[in-house]
């Protein structure tokens, strides 16, 4: 079971219903997505999280931009003007209708948005507010919304100064994940019991254990790989939604899981004395020995999320044949013919 | 061999035949090797080991493993087109995911068939092939429905839902037309009034080929239309037509995909050189634009690309954009008078480029040359309606008509009171076209005019004016102002955060994607509409009015000045202070500064003006009708009359008999200086009581 985390904070916003229904019709997924995410946050894997939750009311009146700004203000106050570290990790989870204000950001349309005044909050700006001030060790931004571009968009609501702790900001690890690429739509899907955003559904599944890597960890890159592959599997045929994820490679969401492994088979086609399997940069030996199945066939259990080289050696240790593989997923079938 | 020798870095170079392929190298834990992400070619120095090299186009990728032994020489990993990821394109080009034999054949055949004339019946010297298709089996509607071609006046040239050939079973429709060389608007309609457009250039002696895919999975057959955002635009000589086997077409398609993301930076320069071999102007344009994303450009190569494109297709805005992009990056080019002369063609930039990347370069260049994109031109107006359309410059709906806005005053300074309101330097900046100087003044003006945030949303202000105002002074937005109200620290943070932004002219035009000339005119428009010609006179305009109407008499002056502190029921619908009584009198008797008429306004025309600018009466927010305006005036007349009668009774002032009829007279009989009766001393030429 993963070890409990240190103190984290989460700003979680889900907007199903909007005041101007002629402009933005009601969604079915965001509140469910938020609930699933909160369930994970409050589970032992999620850790010790102080949560600020903003979800739609029945009239579609809230949450407004101002509510989100207020929540951020309250959080910022804890840093005492940027002088004090607030916590280990900040999660910002935003789900609802969205816009694409530029190539690198997504904007969550807030409840009061109308066609003439489409109020929105840019997730990355808010995430960078905390990242720039280095008041968390890690900042995680998750946005499940469309990223349609509209040249007439006004500036987003952002009443904060961009203070940067030049020495500390670059040390803050980040994981910024958008449900889709710039200018593209994000989709919901009926998963039987409930409707969810496909992206949120997959991402939360990944956090719950689906994205465990070969070290028994869920890292930024392992989650990215998992989300991209699984979203693709769940999309209706012909649709295009590729999650846009930018992250530091050493951000670890959770640790202590059993390492995810796959069973690889190796088929030797030339006489040899030994089969060697090495991995990664530096050619490190794997910890399990190949099991000889007879007839030149071997089986070996390998951790996922790594690159491998399979070598047939002669008695003097010279390489007779070799081939490489990158094993990304637990459901991959790896067969190497040498 | 020592361990340090064994672990010395070795070099890995990965190449893709298709230059627009994104290449990334992953280390042993499948993390991206920093700095390895490049287009077409990448080079990294890494420790010996096993690496994965990913070649990605669109959402799909193929992976190769690089085994780098210690002390190995350079290791090269190649990916040829046959093994490259199959990406989806609108053109049915070979080696793409979306190619279909039953689309390739008719597209090629149509492109070589005798062209049809446009609606005018004349065969022109430029050819246009439009081919729309649907990949989803079972769809029955015409993929070209709603797709039309228009000239720049908006007149229909071709309806692709009706002309050419179509095959409902194989789900395609296409037409090959011969039209006059020039600029056209390709329109996709979704309903009677909703449509999106993008620009199409037909060059003499070339066949422009436009391929479109129907989109909207899940939509009903009736709603299923092509998607302009994913359009493929190619060019070929008419006798060659569309040849899906040509490798450069596939490269052009993947270059177009690369242009969609700003992070795609080419790693080598092969395609920039290759495009010419295939005489493929679109690949030349894409490659030129991508080359400009490099940290270090090759000016000689780009110069050649520019000149060759000019020779092939002439000064299309996208070609000029590459030239301007080069001038922005290379100081030596700016000193080359001949090259700069070739770029200086505002007439050719009256229409927008095809690609957003080109527009961004032109907008940036307009900071150097504000008149680069002509004022009120189609290009400028379309830029105010930019919409999402992948890499294409595309807009939605009818464009606003060119506005007949007065230009900034040609004099270096404004006379009289205006000179005090707008410093000479600012007028000069507005006249000479220097945004950097005018922006801080505008920010300052907006900061001192809390009502500006309410006015901006009326139809009197353009979208660009609103956006410029919000950019230079975000607190002009009433929603933001409400958010920070009462929170001094937050307000201070916002103001601090704005510092420097107001003077950043390049930042402004890039952010708003409007040319500097348009931004400058927006600044002038804001200054004019808020300060020089507001709908309701502002406080700075009132002292002059008092002086002219008080007959140099202290008592009259005092009564008029007191009106300034008295509110009327007239107010702006969105909020702010009500109109004060003195401003109302100035408005009623002299007319709105927003209208240049010399004569006294009629109640009807004034009511109309106030209504159009969102003024209302009372808390009930009634429309400002003539009766309401008359009622306000009648109330003020009674009040001023009572005050004067009191002064007369106290013998502080004396008027000729019948003076009461001259107090706030009927506006139709008003002449300047006759708002109030003249005191008797005044009539006799005595000025003893004047101030």
PDB file of N, CA and C in Angstrom, chain A residues 65-112:
ATOM      1  N   UNK A  65     -15.957  33.199 -11.776  1.00  0.00           N
ATOM      2  CA  UNK A  65     -14.512  33.488 -11.772  1.00  0.00           C
ATOM      3  C   UNK A  65     -14.097  34.005 -10.406  1.00  0.00           C
ATOM      4  N   UNK A  66     -14.967  34.852  -9.854  1.00  0.00           N
ATOM      5  CA  UNK A  66     -14.641  35.461  -8.573  1.00  0.00           C
ATOM      6  C   UNK A  66     -14.477  34.420  -7.474  1.00  0.00           C
ATOM      7  N   UNK A  67     -15.260  33.342  -7.540  1.00  0.00           N
ATOM      8  CA  UNK A  67     -15.136  32.291  -6.525  1.00  0.00           C
ATOM      9  C   UNK A  67     -13.767  31.625  -6.616  1.00  0.00           C
ATOM     10  N   UNK A  68     -13.323  31.426  -7.842  1.00  0.00           N
ATOM     11  CA  UNK A  68     -12.018  30.775  -8.027  1.00  0.00           C
ATOM     12  C   UNK A  68     -10.904  31.727  -7.575  1.00  0.00           C
ATOM     13  N   UNK A  69     -11.067  33.001  -7.938  1.00  0.00           N
ATOM     14  CA  UNK A  69     -10.070  33.994  -7.503  1.00  0.00           C
ATOM     15  C   UNK A  69     -10.013  34.047  -5.971  1.00  0.00           C
ATOM     16  N   UNK A  70     -11.183  34.028  -5.357  1.00  0.00           N
ATOM     17  CA  UNK A  70     -11.219  34.081  -3.892  1.00  0.00           C
ATOM     18  C   UNK A  70     -10.488  32.887  -3.282  1.00  0.00           C
ATOM     19  N   UNK A  71     -10.722  31.723  -3.861  1.00  0.00           N
ATOM     20  CA  UNK A  71     -10.065  30.514  -3.346  1.00  0.00           C
ATOM     21  C   UNK A  71      -8.558  30.630  -3.490  1.00  0.00           C
ATOM     22  N   UNK A  72      -8.131  31.145  -4.625  1.00  0.00           N
ATOM     23  CA  UNK A  72      -6.686  31.290  -4.859  1.00  0.00           C
ATOM     24  C   UNK A  72      -6.100  32.326  -3.902  1.00  0.00           C
ATOM     25  N   UNK A  73      -6.857  33.395  -3.690  1.00  0.00           N
ATOM     26  CA  UNK A  73      -6.387  34.436  -2.747  1.00  0.00           C
ATOM     27  C   UNK A  73      -6.159  33.837  -1.370  1.00  0.00           C
ATOM     28  N   UNK A  74      -7.139  33.032  -0.946  1.00  0.00           N
ATOM     29  CA  UNK A  74      -7.034  32.449   0.395  1.00  0.00           C
ATOM     30  C   UNK A  74      -5.813  31.534   0.489  1.00  0.00           C
ATOM     31  N   UNK A  75      -5.563  30.824  -0.584  1.00  0.00           N
ATOM     32  CA  UNK A  75      -4.419  29.915  -0.597  1.00  0.00           C
ATOM     33  C   UNK A  75      -3.116  30.714  -0.577  1.00  0.00           C
ATOM     34  N   UNK A  76      -3.111  31.803  -1.358  1.00  0.00           N
ATOM     35  CA  UNK A  76      -1.893  32.612  -1.437  1.00  0.00           C
ATOM     36  C   UNK A  76      -1.549  33.257  -0.098  1.00  0.00           C
ATOM     37  N   UNK A  77      -2.602  33.588   0.637  1.00  0.00           N
ATOM     38  CA  UNK A  77      -2.378  34.226   1.941  1.00  0.00           C
ATOM     39  C   UNK A  77      -1.491  33.335   2.815  1.00  0.00           C
ATOM     40  N   UNK A  78      -1.645  32.025   2.640  1.00  0.00           N
ATOM     41  CA  UNK A  78      -0.866  31.086   3.458  1.00  0.00           C
ATOM     42  C   UNK A  78       0.628  31.221   3.215  1.00  0.00           C
ATOM     43  N   UNK A  79       0.986  31.781   2.059  1.00  0.00           N
ATOM     44  CA  UNK A  79       2.421  31.893   1.760  1.00  0.00           C
ATOM     45  C   UNK A  79       3.029  33.156   2.361  1.00  0.00           C
ATOM     46  N   UNK A  80       2.190  33.973   2.974  1.00  0.00           N
ATOM     47  CA  UNK A  80       2.652  35.209   3.617  1.00  0.00           C
ATOM     48  C   UNK A  80       3.519  36.023   2.658  1.00  0.00           C
ATOM     49  N   UNK A  81       2.894  36.360   1.533  1.00  0.00           N
ATOM     50  CA  UNK A  81       3.591  37.183   0.551  1.00  0.00           C
ATOM     51  C   UNK A  81       4.687  36.435  -0.174  1.00  0.00           C
ATOM     52  N   UNK A  82       4.532  35.152  -0.279  1.00  0.00           N
ATOM     53  CA  UNK A  82       5.516  34.351  -1.017  1.00  0.00           C
ATOM     54  C   UNK A  82       6.719  33.964  -0.183  1.00  0.00           C
ATOM     55  N   UNK A  83       6.691  34.290   1.120  1.00  0.00           N
ATOM     56  CA  UNK A  83       7.864  34.035   1.970  1.00  0.00           C
ATOM     57  C   UNK A  83       7.854  32.615   2.550  1.00  0.00           C
ATOM     58  N   UNK A  84       6.667  32.013   2.591  1.00  0.00           N
ATOM     59  CA  UNK A  84       6.553  30.738   3.302  1.00  0.00           C
ATOM     60  C   UNK A  84       6.057  29.644   2.353  1.00  0.00           C
ATOM     61  N   UNK A  85       6.676  28.496   2.444  1.00  0.00           N
ATOM     62  CA  UNK A  85       6.234  27.358   1.653  1.00  0.00           C
ATOM     63  C   UNK A  85       4.873  26.898   2.184  1.00  0.00           C
ATOM     64  N   UNK A  86       3.929  26.680   1.286  1.00  0.00           N
ATOM     65  CA  UNK A  86       2.578  26.328   1.736  1.00  0.00           C
ATOM     66  C   UNK A  86       2.451  24.836   1.982  1.00  0.00           C
ATOM     67  N   UNK A  87       2.926  24.039   1.066  1.00  0.00           N
ATOM     68  CA  UNK A  87       2.775  22.597   1.213  1.00  0.00           C
ATOM     69  C   UNK A  87       3.625  21.864   0.207  1.00  0.00           C
ATOM     70  N   UNK A  88       3.446  20.554   0.177  1.00  0.00           N
ATOM     71  CA  UNK A  88       4.261  19.759  -0.734  1.00  0.00           C
ATOM     72  C   UNK A  88       3.749  19.877  -2.163  1.00  0.00           C
ATOM     73  N   UNK A  89       2.450  19.645  -2.328  1.00  0.00           N
ATOM     74  CA  UNK A  89       1.930  19.605  -3.698  1.00  0.00           C
ATOM     75  C   UNK A  89       0.613  20.363  -3.777  1.00  0.00           C
ATOM     76  N   UNK A  90       0.432  21.047  -4.890  1.00  0.00           N
ATOM     77  CA  UNK A  90      -0.850  21.698  -5.161  1.00  0.00           C
ATOM     78  C   UNK A  90      -1.484  21.021  -6.373  1.00  0.00           C
ATOM     79  N   UNK A  91      -2.745  20.606  -6.203  1.00  0.00           N
ATOM     80  CA  UNK A  91      -3.504  20.107  -7.340  1.00  0.00           C
ATOM     81  C   UNK A  91      -4.491  21.191  -7.762  1.00  0.00           C
ATOM     82  N   UNK A  92      -4.553  21.455  -9.051  1.00  0.00           N
ATOM     83  CA  UNK A  92      -5.639  22.283  -9.586  1.00  0.00           C
ATOM     84  C   UNK A  92      -6.355  21.421 -10.612  1.00  0.00           C
ATOM     85  N   UNK A  93      -7.589  21.077 -10.322  1.00  0.00           N
ATOM     86  CA  UNK A  93      -8.371  20.198 -11.201  1.00  0.00           C
ATOM     87  C   UNK A  93      -9.569  21.008 -11.688  1.00  0.00           C
ATOM     88  N   UNK A  94      -9.665  21.210 -12.992  1.00  0.00           N
ATOM     89  CA  UNK A  94     -10.727  22.044 -13.545  1.00  0.00           C
ATOM     90  C   UNK A  94     -11.464  21.273 -14.638  1.00  0.00           C
ATOM     91  N   UNK A  95     -12.773  21.163 -14.505  1.00  0.00           N
ATOM     92  CA  UNK A  95     -13.555  20.435 -15.514  1.00  0.00           C
ATOM     93  C   UNK A  95     -14.816  21.227 -15.844  1.00  0.00           C
ATOM     94  N   UNK A  96     -15.112  21.309 -17.133  1.00  0.00           N
ATOM     95  CA  UNK A  96     -16.294  22.050 -17.586  1.00  0.00           C
ATOM     96  C   UNK A  96     -16.117  22.407 -19.044  1.00  0.00           C
ATOM     97  N   UNK A  97     -16.873  23.403 -19.502  1.00  0.00           N
ATOM     98  CA  UNK A  97     -16.659  23.907 -20.861  1.00  0.00           C
ATOM     99  C   UNK A  97     -15.378  24.723 -20.868  1.00  0.00           C
ATOM    100  N   UNK A  98     -14.717  24.715 -22.017  1.00  0.00           N
ATOM    101  CA  UNK A  98     -13.446  25.439 -22.032  1.00  0.00           C
ATOM    102  C   UNK A  98     -13.159  26.121 -23.356  1.00  0.00           C
ATOM    103  N   UNK A  99     -12.109  26.915 -23.325  1.00  0.00           N
ATOM    104  CA  UNK A  99     -11.630  27.617 -24.518  1.00  0.00           C
ATOM    105  C   UNK A  99     -10.109  27.450 -24.585  1.00  0.00           C
ATOM    106  N   UNK A 100      -9.562  27.788 -25.741  1.00  0.00           N
ATOM    107  CA  UNK A 100      -8.107  27.719 -25.915  1.00  0.00           C
ATOM    108  C   UNK A 100      -7.555  29.109 -26.153  1.00  0.00           C
ATOM    109  N   UNK A 101      -7.232  29.824 -25.089  1.00  0.00           N
ATOM    110  CA  UNK A 101      -6.763  31.199 -25.280  1.00  0.00           C
ATOM    111  C   UNK A 101      -5.432  31.275 -26.020  1.00  0.00           C
ATOM    112  N   UNK A 102      -4.586  30.285 -25.870  1.00  0.00           N
ATOM    113  CA  UNK A 102      -3.371  30.250 -26.682  1.00  0.00           C
ATOM    114  C   UNK A 102      -2.846  28.818 -26.752  1.00  0.00           C
ATOM    115  N   UNK A 103      -1.735  28.672 -27.469  1.00  0.00           N
ATOM    116  CA  UNK A 103      -1.220  27.319 -27.742  1.00  0.00           C
ATOM    117  C   UNK A 103      -0.882  26.547 -26.478  1.00  0.00           C
ATOM    118  N   UNK A 104      -0.521  27.268 -25.427  1.00  0.00           N
ATOM    119  CA  UNK A 104       0.004  26.592 -24.255  1.00  0.00           C
ATOM    120  C   UNK A 104      -0.936  26.571 -23.068  1.00  0.00           C
ATOM    121  N   UNK A 105      -2.144  27.047 -23.240  1.00  0.00           N
ATOM    122  CA  UNK A 105      -3.030  27.103 -22.082  1.00  0.00           C
ATOM    123  C   UNK A 105      -4.439  26.665 -22.473  1.00  0.00           C
ATOM    124  N   UNK A 106      -5.223  26.404 -21.453  1.00  0.00           N
ATOM    125  CA  UNK A 106      -6.641  26.136 -21.640  1.00  0.00           C
ATOM    126  C   UNK A 106      -7.382  27.023 -20.652  1.00  0.00           C
ATOM    127  N   UNK A 107      -8.588  27.417 -21.029  1.00  0.00           N
ATOM    128  CA  UNK A 107      -9.367  28.271 -20.139  1.00  0.00           C
ATOM    129  C   UNK A 107     -10.659  27.575 -19.758  1.00  0.00           C
ATOM    130  N   UNK A 108     -10.943  27.514 -18.473  1.00  0.00           N
ATOM    131  CA  UNK A 108     -12.214  26.945 -18.016  1.00  0.00           C
ATOM    132  C   UNK A 108     -13.248  28.063 -17.997  1.00  0.00           C
ATOM    133  N   UNK A 109     -14.312  27.897 -18.777  1.00  0.00           N
ATOM    134  CA  UNK A 109     -15.382  28.894 -18.759  1.00  0.00           C
ATOM    135  C   UNK A 109     -16.118  28.786 -17.427  1.00  0.00           C
ATOM    136  N   UNK A 110     -16.339  29.917 -16.802  1.00  0.00           N
ATOM    137  CA  UNK A 110     -16.962  29.889 -15.485  1.00  0.00           C
ATOM    138  C   UNK A 110     -18.472  30.115 -15.602  1.00  0.00           C
ATOM    139  N   UNK A 111     -19.175  29.848 -14.523  1.00  0.00           N
ATOM    140  CA  UNK A 111     -20.637  29.723 -14.586  1.00  0.00           C
ATOM    141  C   UNK A 111     -21.332  30.953 -15.169  1.00  0.00           C
ATOM    142  N   UNK A 112     -20.765  32.126 -14.938  1.00  0.00           N
ATOM    143  CA  UNK A 112     -21.449  33.344 -15.390  1.00  0.00           C
ATOM    144  C   UNK A 112     -21.151  33.689 -16.840  1.00  0.00           C
TER     145      UNK A 112
END
